[in-house]
PDB file of C-alpha atoms and ligand atoms in Angstrom:
ATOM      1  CA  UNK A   1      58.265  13.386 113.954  1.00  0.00           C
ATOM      2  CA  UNK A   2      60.550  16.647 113.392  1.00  0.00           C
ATOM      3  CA  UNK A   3      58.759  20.097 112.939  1.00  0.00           C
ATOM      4  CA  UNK A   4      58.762  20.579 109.227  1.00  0.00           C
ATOM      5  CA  UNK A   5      56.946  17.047 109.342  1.00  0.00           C
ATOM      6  CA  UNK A   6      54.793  18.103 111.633  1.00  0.00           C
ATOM      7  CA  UNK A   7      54.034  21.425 109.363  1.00  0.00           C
ATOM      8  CA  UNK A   8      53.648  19.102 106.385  1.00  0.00           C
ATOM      9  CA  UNK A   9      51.118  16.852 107.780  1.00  0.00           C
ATOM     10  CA  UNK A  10      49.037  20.473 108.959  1.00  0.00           C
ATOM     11  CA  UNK A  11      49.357  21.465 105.322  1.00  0.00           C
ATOM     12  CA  UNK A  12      50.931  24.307 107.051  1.00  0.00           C
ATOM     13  CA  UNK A  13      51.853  26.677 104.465  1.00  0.00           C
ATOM     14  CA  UNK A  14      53.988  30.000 105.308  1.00  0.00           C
ATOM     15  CA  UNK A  15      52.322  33.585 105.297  1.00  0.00           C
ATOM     16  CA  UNK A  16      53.942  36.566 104.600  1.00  0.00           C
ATOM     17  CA  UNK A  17      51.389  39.069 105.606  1.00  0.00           C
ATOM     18  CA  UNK A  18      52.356  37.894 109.410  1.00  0.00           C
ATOM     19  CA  UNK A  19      56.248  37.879 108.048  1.00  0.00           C
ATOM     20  CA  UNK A  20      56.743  33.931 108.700  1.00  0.00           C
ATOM     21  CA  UNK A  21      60.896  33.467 108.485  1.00  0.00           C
ATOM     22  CA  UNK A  22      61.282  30.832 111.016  1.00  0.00           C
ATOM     23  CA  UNK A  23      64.836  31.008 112.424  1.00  0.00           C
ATOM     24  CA  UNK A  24      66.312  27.469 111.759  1.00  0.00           C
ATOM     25  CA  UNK A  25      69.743  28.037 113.040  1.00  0.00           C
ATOM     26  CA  UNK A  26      70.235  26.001 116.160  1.00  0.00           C
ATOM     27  CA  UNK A  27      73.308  28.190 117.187  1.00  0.00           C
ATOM     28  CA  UNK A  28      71.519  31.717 116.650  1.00  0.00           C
ATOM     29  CA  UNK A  29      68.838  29.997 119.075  1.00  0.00           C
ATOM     30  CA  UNK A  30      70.931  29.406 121.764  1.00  0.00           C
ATOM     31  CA  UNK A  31      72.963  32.867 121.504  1.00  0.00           C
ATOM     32  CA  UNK A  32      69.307  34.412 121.706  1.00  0.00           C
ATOM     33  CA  UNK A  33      68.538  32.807 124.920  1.00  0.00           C
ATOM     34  CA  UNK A  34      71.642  33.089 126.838  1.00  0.00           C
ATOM     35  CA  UNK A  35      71.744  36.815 126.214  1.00  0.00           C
ATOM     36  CA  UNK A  36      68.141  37.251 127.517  1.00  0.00           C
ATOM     37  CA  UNK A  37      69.921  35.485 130.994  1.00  0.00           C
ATOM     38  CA  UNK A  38      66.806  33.615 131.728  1.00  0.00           C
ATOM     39  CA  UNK A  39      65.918  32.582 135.422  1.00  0.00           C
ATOM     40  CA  UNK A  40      63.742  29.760 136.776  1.00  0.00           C
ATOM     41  CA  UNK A  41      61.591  32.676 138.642  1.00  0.00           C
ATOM     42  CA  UNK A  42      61.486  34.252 134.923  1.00  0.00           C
ATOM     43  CA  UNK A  43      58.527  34.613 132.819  1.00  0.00           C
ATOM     44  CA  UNK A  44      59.182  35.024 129.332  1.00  0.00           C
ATOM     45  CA  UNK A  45      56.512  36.727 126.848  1.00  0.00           C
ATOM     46  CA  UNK A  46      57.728  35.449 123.563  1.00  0.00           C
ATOM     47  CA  UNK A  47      55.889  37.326 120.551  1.00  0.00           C
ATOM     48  CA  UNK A  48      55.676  35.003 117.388  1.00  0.00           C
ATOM     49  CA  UNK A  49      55.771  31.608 118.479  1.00  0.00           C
ATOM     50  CA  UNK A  50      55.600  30.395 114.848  1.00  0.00           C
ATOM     51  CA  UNK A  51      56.965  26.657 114.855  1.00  0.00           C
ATOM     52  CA  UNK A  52      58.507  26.982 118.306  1.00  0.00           C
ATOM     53  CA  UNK A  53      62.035  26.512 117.792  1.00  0.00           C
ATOM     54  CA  UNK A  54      62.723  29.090 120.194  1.00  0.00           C
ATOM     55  CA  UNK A  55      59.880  28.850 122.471  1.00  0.00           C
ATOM     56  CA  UNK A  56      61.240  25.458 123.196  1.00  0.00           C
ATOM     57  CA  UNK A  57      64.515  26.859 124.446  1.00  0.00           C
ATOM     58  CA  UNK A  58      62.671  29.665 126.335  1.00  0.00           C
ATOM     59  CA  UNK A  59      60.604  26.962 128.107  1.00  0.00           C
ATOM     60  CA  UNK A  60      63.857  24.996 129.351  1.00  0.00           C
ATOM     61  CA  UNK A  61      65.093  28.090 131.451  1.00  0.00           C
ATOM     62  CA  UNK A  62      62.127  29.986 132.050  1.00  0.00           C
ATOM     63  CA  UNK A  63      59.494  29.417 134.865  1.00  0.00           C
ATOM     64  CA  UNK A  64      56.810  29.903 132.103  1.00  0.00           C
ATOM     65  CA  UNK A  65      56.495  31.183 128.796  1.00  0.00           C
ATOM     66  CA  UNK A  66      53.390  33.062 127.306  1.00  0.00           C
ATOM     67  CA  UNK A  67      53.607  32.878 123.640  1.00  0.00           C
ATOM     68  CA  UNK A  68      51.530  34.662 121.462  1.00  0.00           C
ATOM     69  CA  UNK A  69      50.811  33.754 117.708  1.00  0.00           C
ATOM     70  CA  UNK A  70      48.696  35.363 114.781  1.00  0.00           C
ATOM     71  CA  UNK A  71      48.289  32.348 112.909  1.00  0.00           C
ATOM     72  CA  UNK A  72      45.468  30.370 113.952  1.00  0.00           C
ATOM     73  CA  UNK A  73      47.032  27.487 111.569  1.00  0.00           C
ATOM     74  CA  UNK A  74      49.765  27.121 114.049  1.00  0.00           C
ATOM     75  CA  UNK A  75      47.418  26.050 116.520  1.00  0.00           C
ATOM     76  CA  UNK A  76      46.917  22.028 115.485  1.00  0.00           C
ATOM     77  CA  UNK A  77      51.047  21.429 114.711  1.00  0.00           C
ATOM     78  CA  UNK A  78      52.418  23.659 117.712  1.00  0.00           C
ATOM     79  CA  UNK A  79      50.108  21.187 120.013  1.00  0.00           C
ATOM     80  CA  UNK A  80      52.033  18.443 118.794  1.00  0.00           C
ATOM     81  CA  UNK A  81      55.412  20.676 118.626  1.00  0.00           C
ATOM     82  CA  UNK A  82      55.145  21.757 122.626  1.00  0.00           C
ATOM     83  CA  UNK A  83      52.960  18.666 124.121  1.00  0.00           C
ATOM     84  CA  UNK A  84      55.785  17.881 126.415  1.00  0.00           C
ATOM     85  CA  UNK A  85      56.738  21.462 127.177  1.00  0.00           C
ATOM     86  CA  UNK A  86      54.392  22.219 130.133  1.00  0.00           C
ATOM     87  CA  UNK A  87      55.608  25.102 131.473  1.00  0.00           C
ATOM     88  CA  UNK A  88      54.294  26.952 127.711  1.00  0.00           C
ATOM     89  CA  UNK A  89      50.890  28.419 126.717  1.00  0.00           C
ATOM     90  CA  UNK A  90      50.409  30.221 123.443  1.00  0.00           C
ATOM     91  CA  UNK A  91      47.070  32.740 122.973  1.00  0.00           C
ATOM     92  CA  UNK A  92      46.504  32.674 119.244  1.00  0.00           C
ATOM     93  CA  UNK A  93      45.497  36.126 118.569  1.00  0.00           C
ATOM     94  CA  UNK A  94      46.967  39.391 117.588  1.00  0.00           C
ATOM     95  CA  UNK A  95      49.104  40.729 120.210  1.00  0.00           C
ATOM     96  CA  UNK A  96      48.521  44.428 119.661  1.00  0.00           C
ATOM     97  CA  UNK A  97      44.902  43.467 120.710  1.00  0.00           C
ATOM     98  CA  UNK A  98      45.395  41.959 123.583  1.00  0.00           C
ATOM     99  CA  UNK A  99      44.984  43.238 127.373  1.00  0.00           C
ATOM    100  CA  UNK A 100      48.868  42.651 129.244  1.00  0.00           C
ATOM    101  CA  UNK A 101      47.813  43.209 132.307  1.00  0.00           C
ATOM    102  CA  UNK A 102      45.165  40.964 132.105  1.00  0.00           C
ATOM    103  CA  UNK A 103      46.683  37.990 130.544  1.00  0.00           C
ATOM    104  CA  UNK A 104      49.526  38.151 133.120  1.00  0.00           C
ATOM    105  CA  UNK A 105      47.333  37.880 135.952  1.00  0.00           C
ATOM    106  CA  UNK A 106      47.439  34.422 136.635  1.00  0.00           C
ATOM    107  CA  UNK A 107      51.211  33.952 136.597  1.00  0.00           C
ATOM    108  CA  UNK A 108      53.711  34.398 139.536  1.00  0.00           C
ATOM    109  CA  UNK A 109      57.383  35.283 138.692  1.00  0.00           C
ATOM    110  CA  UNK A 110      60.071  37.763 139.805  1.00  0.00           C
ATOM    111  CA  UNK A 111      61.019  38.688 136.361  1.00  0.00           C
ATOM    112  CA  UNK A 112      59.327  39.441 133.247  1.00  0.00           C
ATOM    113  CA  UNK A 113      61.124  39.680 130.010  1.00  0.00           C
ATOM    114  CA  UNK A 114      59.778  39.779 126.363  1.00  0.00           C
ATOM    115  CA  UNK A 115      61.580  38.088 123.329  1.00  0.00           C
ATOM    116  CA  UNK A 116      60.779  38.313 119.790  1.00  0.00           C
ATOM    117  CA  UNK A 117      61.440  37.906 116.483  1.00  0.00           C
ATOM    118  CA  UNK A 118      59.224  39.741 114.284  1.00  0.00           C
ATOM    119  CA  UNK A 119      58.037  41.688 111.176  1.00  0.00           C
ATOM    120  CA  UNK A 120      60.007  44.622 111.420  1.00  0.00           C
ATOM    121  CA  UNK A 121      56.591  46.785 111.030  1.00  0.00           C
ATOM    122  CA  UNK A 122      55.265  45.548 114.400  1.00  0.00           C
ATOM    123  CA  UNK A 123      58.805  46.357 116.299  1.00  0.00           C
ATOM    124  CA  UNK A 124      57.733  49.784 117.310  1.00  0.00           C
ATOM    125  CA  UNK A 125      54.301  49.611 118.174  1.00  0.00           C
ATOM    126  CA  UNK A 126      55.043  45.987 120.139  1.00  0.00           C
ATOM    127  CA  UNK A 127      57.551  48.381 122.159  1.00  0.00           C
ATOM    128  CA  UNK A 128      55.451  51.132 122.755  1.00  0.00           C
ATOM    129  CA  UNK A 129      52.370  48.538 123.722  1.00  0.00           C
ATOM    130  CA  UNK A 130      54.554  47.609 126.929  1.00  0.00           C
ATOM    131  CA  UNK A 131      55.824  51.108 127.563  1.00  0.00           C
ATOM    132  CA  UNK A 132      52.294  52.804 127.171  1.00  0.00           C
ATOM    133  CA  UNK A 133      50.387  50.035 129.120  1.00  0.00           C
ATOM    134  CA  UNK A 134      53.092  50.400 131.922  1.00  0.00           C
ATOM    135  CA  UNK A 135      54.154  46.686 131.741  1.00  0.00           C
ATOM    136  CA  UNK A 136      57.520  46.110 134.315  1.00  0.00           C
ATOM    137  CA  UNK A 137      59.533  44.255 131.609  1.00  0.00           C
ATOM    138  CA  UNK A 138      63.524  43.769 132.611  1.00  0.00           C
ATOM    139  CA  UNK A 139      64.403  43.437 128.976  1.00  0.00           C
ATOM    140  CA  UNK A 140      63.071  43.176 125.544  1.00  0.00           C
ATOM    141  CA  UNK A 141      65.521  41.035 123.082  1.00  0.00           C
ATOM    142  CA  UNK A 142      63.897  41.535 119.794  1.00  0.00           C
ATOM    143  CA  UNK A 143      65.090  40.314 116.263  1.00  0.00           C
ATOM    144  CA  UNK A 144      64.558  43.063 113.521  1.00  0.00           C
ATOM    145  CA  UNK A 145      65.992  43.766 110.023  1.00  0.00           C
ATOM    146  CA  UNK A 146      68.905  45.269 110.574  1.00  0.00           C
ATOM    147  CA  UNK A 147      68.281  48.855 109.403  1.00  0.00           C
ATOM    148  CA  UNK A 148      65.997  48.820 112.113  1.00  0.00           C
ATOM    149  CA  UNK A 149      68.519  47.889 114.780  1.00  0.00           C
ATOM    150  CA  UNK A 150      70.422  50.989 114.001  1.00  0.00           C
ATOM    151  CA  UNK A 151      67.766  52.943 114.450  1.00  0.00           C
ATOM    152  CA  UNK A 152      67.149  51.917 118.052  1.00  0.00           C
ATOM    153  CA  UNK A 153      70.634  52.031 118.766  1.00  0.00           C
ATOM    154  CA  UNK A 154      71.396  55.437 116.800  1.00  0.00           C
ATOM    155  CA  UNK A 155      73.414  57.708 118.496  1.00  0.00           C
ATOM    156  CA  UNK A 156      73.284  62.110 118.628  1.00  0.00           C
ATOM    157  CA  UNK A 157      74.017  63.880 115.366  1.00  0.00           C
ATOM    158  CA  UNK A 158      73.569  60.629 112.774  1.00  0.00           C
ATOM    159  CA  UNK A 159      70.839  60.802 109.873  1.00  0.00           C
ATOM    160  CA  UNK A 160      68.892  57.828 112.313  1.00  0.00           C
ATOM    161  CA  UNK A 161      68.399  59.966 115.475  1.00  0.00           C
ATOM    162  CA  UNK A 162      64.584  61.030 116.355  1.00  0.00           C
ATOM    163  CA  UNK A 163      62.196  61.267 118.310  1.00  0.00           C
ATOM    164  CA  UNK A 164      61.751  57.157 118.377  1.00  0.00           C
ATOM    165  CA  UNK A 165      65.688  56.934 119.322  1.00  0.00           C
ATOM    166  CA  UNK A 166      64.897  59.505 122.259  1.00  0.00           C
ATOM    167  CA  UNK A 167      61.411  58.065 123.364  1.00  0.00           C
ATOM    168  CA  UNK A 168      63.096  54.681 123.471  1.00  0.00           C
ATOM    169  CA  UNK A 169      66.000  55.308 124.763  1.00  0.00           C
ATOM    170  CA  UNK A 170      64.326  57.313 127.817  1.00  0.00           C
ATOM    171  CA  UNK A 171      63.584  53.803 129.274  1.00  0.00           C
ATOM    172  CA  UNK A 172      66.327  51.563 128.177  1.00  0.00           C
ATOM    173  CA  UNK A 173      69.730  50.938 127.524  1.00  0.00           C
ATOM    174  CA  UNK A 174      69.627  49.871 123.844  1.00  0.00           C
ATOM    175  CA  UNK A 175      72.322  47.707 122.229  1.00  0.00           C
ATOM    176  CA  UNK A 176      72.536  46.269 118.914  1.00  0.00           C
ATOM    177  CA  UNK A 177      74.162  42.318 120.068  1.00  0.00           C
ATOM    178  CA  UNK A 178      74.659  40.481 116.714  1.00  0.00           C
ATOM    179  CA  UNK A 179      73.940  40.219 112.970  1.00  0.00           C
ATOM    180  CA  UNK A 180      71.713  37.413 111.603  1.00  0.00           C
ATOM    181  CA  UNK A 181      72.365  35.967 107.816  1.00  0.00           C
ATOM    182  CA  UNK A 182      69.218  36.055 106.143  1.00  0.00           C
ATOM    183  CA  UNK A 183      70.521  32.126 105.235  1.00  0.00           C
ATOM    184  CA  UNK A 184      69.393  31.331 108.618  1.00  0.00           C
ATOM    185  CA  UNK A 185      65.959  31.311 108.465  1.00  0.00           C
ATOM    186  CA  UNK A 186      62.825  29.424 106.156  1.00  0.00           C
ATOM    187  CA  UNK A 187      61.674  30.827 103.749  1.00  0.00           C
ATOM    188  CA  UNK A 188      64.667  32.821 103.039  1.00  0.00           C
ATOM    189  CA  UNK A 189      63.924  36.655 103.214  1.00  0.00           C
ATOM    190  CA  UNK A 190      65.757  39.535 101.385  1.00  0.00           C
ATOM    191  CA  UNK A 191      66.959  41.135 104.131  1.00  0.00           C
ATOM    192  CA  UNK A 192      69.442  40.486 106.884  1.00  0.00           C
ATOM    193  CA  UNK A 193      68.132  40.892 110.736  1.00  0.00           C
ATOM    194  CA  UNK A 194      70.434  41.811 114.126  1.00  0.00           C
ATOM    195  CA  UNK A 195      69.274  40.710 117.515  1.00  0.00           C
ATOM    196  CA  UNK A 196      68.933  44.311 119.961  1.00  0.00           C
ATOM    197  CA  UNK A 197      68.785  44.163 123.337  1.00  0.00           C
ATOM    198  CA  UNK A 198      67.225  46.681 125.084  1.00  0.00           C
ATOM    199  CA  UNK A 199      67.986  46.624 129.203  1.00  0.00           C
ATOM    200  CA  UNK A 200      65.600  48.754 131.315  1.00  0.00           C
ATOM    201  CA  UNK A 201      66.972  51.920 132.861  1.00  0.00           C
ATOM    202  CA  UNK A 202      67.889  51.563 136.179  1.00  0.00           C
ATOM    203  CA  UNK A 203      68.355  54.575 137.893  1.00  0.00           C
ATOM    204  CA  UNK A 204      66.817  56.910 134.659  1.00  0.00           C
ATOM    205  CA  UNK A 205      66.529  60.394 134.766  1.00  0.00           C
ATOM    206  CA  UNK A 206      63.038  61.440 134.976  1.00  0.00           C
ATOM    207  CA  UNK A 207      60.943  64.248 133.347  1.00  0.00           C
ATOM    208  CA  UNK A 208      58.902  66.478 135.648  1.00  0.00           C
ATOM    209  CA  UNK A 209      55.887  66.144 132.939  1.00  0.00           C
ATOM    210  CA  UNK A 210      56.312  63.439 131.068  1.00  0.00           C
ATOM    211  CA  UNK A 211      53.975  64.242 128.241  1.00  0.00           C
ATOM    212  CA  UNK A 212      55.328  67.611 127.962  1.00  0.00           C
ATOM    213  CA  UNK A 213      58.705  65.930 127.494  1.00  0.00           C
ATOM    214  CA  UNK A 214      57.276  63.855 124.659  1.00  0.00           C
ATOM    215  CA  UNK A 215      55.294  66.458 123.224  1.00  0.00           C
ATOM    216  CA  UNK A 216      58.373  68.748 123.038  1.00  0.00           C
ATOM    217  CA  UNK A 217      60.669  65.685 121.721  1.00  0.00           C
ATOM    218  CA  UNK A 218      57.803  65.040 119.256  1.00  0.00           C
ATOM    219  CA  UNK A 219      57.766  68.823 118.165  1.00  0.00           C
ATOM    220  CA  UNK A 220      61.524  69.525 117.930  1.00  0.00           C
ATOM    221  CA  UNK A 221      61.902  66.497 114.894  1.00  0.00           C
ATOM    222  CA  UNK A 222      58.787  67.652 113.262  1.00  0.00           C
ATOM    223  CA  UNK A 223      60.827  69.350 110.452  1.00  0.00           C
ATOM    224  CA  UNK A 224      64.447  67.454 110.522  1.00  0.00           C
ATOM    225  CA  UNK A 225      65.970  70.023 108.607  1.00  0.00           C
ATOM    226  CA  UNK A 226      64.486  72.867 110.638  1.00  0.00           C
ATOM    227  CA  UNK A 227      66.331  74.673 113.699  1.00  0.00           C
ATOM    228  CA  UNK A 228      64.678  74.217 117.077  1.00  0.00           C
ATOM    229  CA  UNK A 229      63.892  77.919 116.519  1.00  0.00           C
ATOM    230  CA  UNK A 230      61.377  77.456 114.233  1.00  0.00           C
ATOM    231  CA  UNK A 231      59.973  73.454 115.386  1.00  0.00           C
ATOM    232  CA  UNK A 232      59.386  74.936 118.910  1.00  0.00           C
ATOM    233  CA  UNK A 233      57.713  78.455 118.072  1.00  0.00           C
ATOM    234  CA  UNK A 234      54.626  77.274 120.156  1.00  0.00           C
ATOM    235  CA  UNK A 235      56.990  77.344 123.189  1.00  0.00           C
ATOM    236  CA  UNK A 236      58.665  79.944 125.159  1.00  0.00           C
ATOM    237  CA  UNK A 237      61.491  80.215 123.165  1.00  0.00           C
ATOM    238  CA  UNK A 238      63.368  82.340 125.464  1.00  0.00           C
ATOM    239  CA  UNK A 239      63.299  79.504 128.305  1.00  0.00           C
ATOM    240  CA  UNK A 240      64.193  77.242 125.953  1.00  0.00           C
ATOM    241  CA  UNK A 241      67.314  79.139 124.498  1.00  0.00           C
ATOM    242  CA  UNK A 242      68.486  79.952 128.412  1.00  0.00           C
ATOM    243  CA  UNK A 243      68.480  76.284 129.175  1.00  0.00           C
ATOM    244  CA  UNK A 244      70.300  75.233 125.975  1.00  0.00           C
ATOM    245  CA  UNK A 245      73.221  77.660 126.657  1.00  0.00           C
ATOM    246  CA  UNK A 246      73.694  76.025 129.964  1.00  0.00           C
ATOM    247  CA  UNK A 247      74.856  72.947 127.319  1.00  0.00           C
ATOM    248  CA  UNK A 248      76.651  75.340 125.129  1.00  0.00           C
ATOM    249  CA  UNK A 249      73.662  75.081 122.766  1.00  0.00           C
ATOM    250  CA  UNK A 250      71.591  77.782 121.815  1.00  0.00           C
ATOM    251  CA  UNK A 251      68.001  77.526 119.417  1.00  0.00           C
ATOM    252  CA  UNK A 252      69.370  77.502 116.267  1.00  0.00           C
ATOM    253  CA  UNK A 253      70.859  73.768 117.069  1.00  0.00           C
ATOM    254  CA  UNK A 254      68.643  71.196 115.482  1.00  0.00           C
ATOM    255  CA  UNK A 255      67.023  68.308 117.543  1.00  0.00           C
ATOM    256  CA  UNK A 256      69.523  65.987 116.094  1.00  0.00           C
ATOM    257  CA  UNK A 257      71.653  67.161 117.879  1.00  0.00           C
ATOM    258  CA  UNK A 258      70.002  68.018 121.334  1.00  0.00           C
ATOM    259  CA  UNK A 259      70.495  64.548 123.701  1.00  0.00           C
ATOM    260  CA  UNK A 260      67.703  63.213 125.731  1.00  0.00           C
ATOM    261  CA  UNK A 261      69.303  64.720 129.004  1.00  0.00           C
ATOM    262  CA  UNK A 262      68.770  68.126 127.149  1.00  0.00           C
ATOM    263  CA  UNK A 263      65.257  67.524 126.680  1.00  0.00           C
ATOM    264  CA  UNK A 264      63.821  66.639 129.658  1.00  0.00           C
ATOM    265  CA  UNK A 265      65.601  69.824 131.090  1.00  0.00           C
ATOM    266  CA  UNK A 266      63.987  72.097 128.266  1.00  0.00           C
ATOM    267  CA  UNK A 267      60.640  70.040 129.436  1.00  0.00           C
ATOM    268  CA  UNK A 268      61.283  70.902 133.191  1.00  0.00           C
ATOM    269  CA  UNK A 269      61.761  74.399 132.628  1.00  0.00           C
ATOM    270  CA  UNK A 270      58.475  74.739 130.273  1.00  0.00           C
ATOM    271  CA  UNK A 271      56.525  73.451 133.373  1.00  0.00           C
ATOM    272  CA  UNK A 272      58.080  76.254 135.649  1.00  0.00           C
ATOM    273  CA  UNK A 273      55.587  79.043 136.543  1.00  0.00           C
TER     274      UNK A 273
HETATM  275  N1  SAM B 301      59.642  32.729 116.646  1.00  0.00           N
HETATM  276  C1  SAM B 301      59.648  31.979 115.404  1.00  0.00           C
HETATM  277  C2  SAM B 301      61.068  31.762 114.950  1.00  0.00           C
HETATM  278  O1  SAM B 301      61.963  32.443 115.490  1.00  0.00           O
HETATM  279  O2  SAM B 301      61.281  30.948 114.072  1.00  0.00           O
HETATM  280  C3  SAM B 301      58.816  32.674 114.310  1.00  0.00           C
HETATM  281  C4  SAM B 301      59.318  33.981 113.826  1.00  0.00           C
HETATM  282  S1  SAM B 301      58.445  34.672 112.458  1.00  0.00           S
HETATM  283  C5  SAM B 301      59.633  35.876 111.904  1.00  0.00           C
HETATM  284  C6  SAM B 301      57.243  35.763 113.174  1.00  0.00           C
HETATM  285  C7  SAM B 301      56.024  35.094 113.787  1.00  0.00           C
HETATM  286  O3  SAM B 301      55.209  36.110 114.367  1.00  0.00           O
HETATM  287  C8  SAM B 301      55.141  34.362 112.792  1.00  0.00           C
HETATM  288  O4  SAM B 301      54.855  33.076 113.248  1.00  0.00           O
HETATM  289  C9  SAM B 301      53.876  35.232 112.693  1.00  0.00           C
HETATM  290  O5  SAM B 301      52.722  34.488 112.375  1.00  0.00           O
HETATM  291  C10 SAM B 301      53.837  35.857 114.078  1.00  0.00           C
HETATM  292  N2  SAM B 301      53.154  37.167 114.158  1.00  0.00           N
HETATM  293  C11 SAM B 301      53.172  38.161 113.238  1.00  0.00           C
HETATM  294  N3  SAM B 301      52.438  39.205 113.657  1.00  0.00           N
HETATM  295  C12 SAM B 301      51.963  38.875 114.898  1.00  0.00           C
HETATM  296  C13 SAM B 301      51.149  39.561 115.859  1.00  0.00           C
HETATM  297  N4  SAM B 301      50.666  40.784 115.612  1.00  0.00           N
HETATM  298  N5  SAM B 301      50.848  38.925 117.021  1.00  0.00           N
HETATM  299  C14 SAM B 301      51.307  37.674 117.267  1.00  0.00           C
HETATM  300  N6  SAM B 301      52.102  36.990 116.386  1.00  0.00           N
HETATM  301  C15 SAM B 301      52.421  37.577 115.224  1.00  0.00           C
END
């Protein structure tokens, strides 16, 4: 039986409060996979198994895949879909809710990656769940609408730098890899996704404080159209004007314009005595 007749016979039916587009493109598959550059010592997190068309591709290449789904629903067809791929266990619960660390525990692998195609609202806080929770992930592919992409990928002085460019990009190398046609997937969806790869950091330069260096990246974009004069007022400004000039920058720049290497130096020299 194929997967759509496996869905049928479920009386599956597609939700778009967990943004179901299931990717149907066998060739968009495969381009997803090899960039991820999947290792038998790998274990892949995939988040959004829906009807496993590229779990199943994961689970040739991986050591093991943990897939997580929303949809309880999926539960009685994905059985069927992934009885002979052993190597593949799916938790069906929210992933925002669940504990990393803990669910990882009983797997042994050299390599941990995540991939994901997903409602572009969960992106974000998905990222920040494996930054925050200190998760050792060697990449993240992710699918996202394509406005989206650009954001991860913006670069200094365009309208989609900010403080999520700069908190992101502090741990990886982002790269927007392809475009997706919104013909690709089922149901159809209005938008058109790109596949980003984001490539941890290897030798990263660090903040001294790293919540200072947040809190002052967080600060600086409060007001976009306001100078770093008046978003960092709180601060000594003075510090913060002397280190800027050592970039040729001064306080009246605005943080679109300030790069992440400027930053944690302004952060370093707010935690000097
Ligand atoms: N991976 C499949 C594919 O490429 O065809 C499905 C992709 S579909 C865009 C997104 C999937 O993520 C859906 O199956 C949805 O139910 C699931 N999902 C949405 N929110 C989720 C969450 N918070 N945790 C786990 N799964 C979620």
């Amino acid at each position: 039986m194929n997967t759509k007749d496996i869905l049928n016979k479920n009386n599956f039916t597609f939700k778009k409060k967990f943004g179901q587009n299931f990717l149907l493109d066998q060739n968009v598959l495969n381009n997803i996979v090899d960039l991820a550059e999947i290792t038998k010592d790998t274990l892949v997190i995939e988040i959004g198994v829906g009807a496993a068309a590229l779990t199943k591709k994961l689970s040739l290449k991986a050591k093991n895949v943990l897939g997580y789904e929303i949809d309880k629903t999926l539960k009685d067809p994905l059985k069927v879909i992934l009885d002979e791929y052993e190597n593949v266990d799916v938790v069906y619960d929210d992933f925002l809710n669940r504990n990393i660390k803990q669910d990882l525990q009983k797997y042994k692998y050299d390599n941990l990656m995540v991939v994901a195609n997903l409602p572009y609202y969960i992106t974000t806080p998905i990222i920040s769940k494996f930054i925050n929770e200190k998760i050792d992930v060697s990449k993240i592919i992710v699918m996202v609408q394509n406005e989206v992409a650009d954001r991860f990928s913006a670069v200094i002085g365009s309208k989609n730098y900010n403080s999520l460019t700069i908190f992101l990009n502090y741990y990886f190398d982002i790269k927007k890899a392809f475009m997706v046609s919104r013909n690709v997937f089922y149901p159809k969806p209005n938008v058109d996704s790109a596949v980003v790869l984001f490539n941890k950091k290897k030798n990263k330069l660090k903040a001294i404080d790293e919540n200072m260096f947040f809190l002052i990246v967080r600060k600086a974009f409060k007001q976009k159209r306001k100078t770093l004069k008046n978003n960092l007022k709180d601060f000594d400004i003075d510090k913060i004007n002397c280190t800027l000039n050592k970039f040729g920058k001064d306080i009246n720049y605005r943080a679109e314009n300030i790069t992440i290497e400027e930053f944690i130096e302004i952060s370093n020299e707010l935690i000097k005595q």
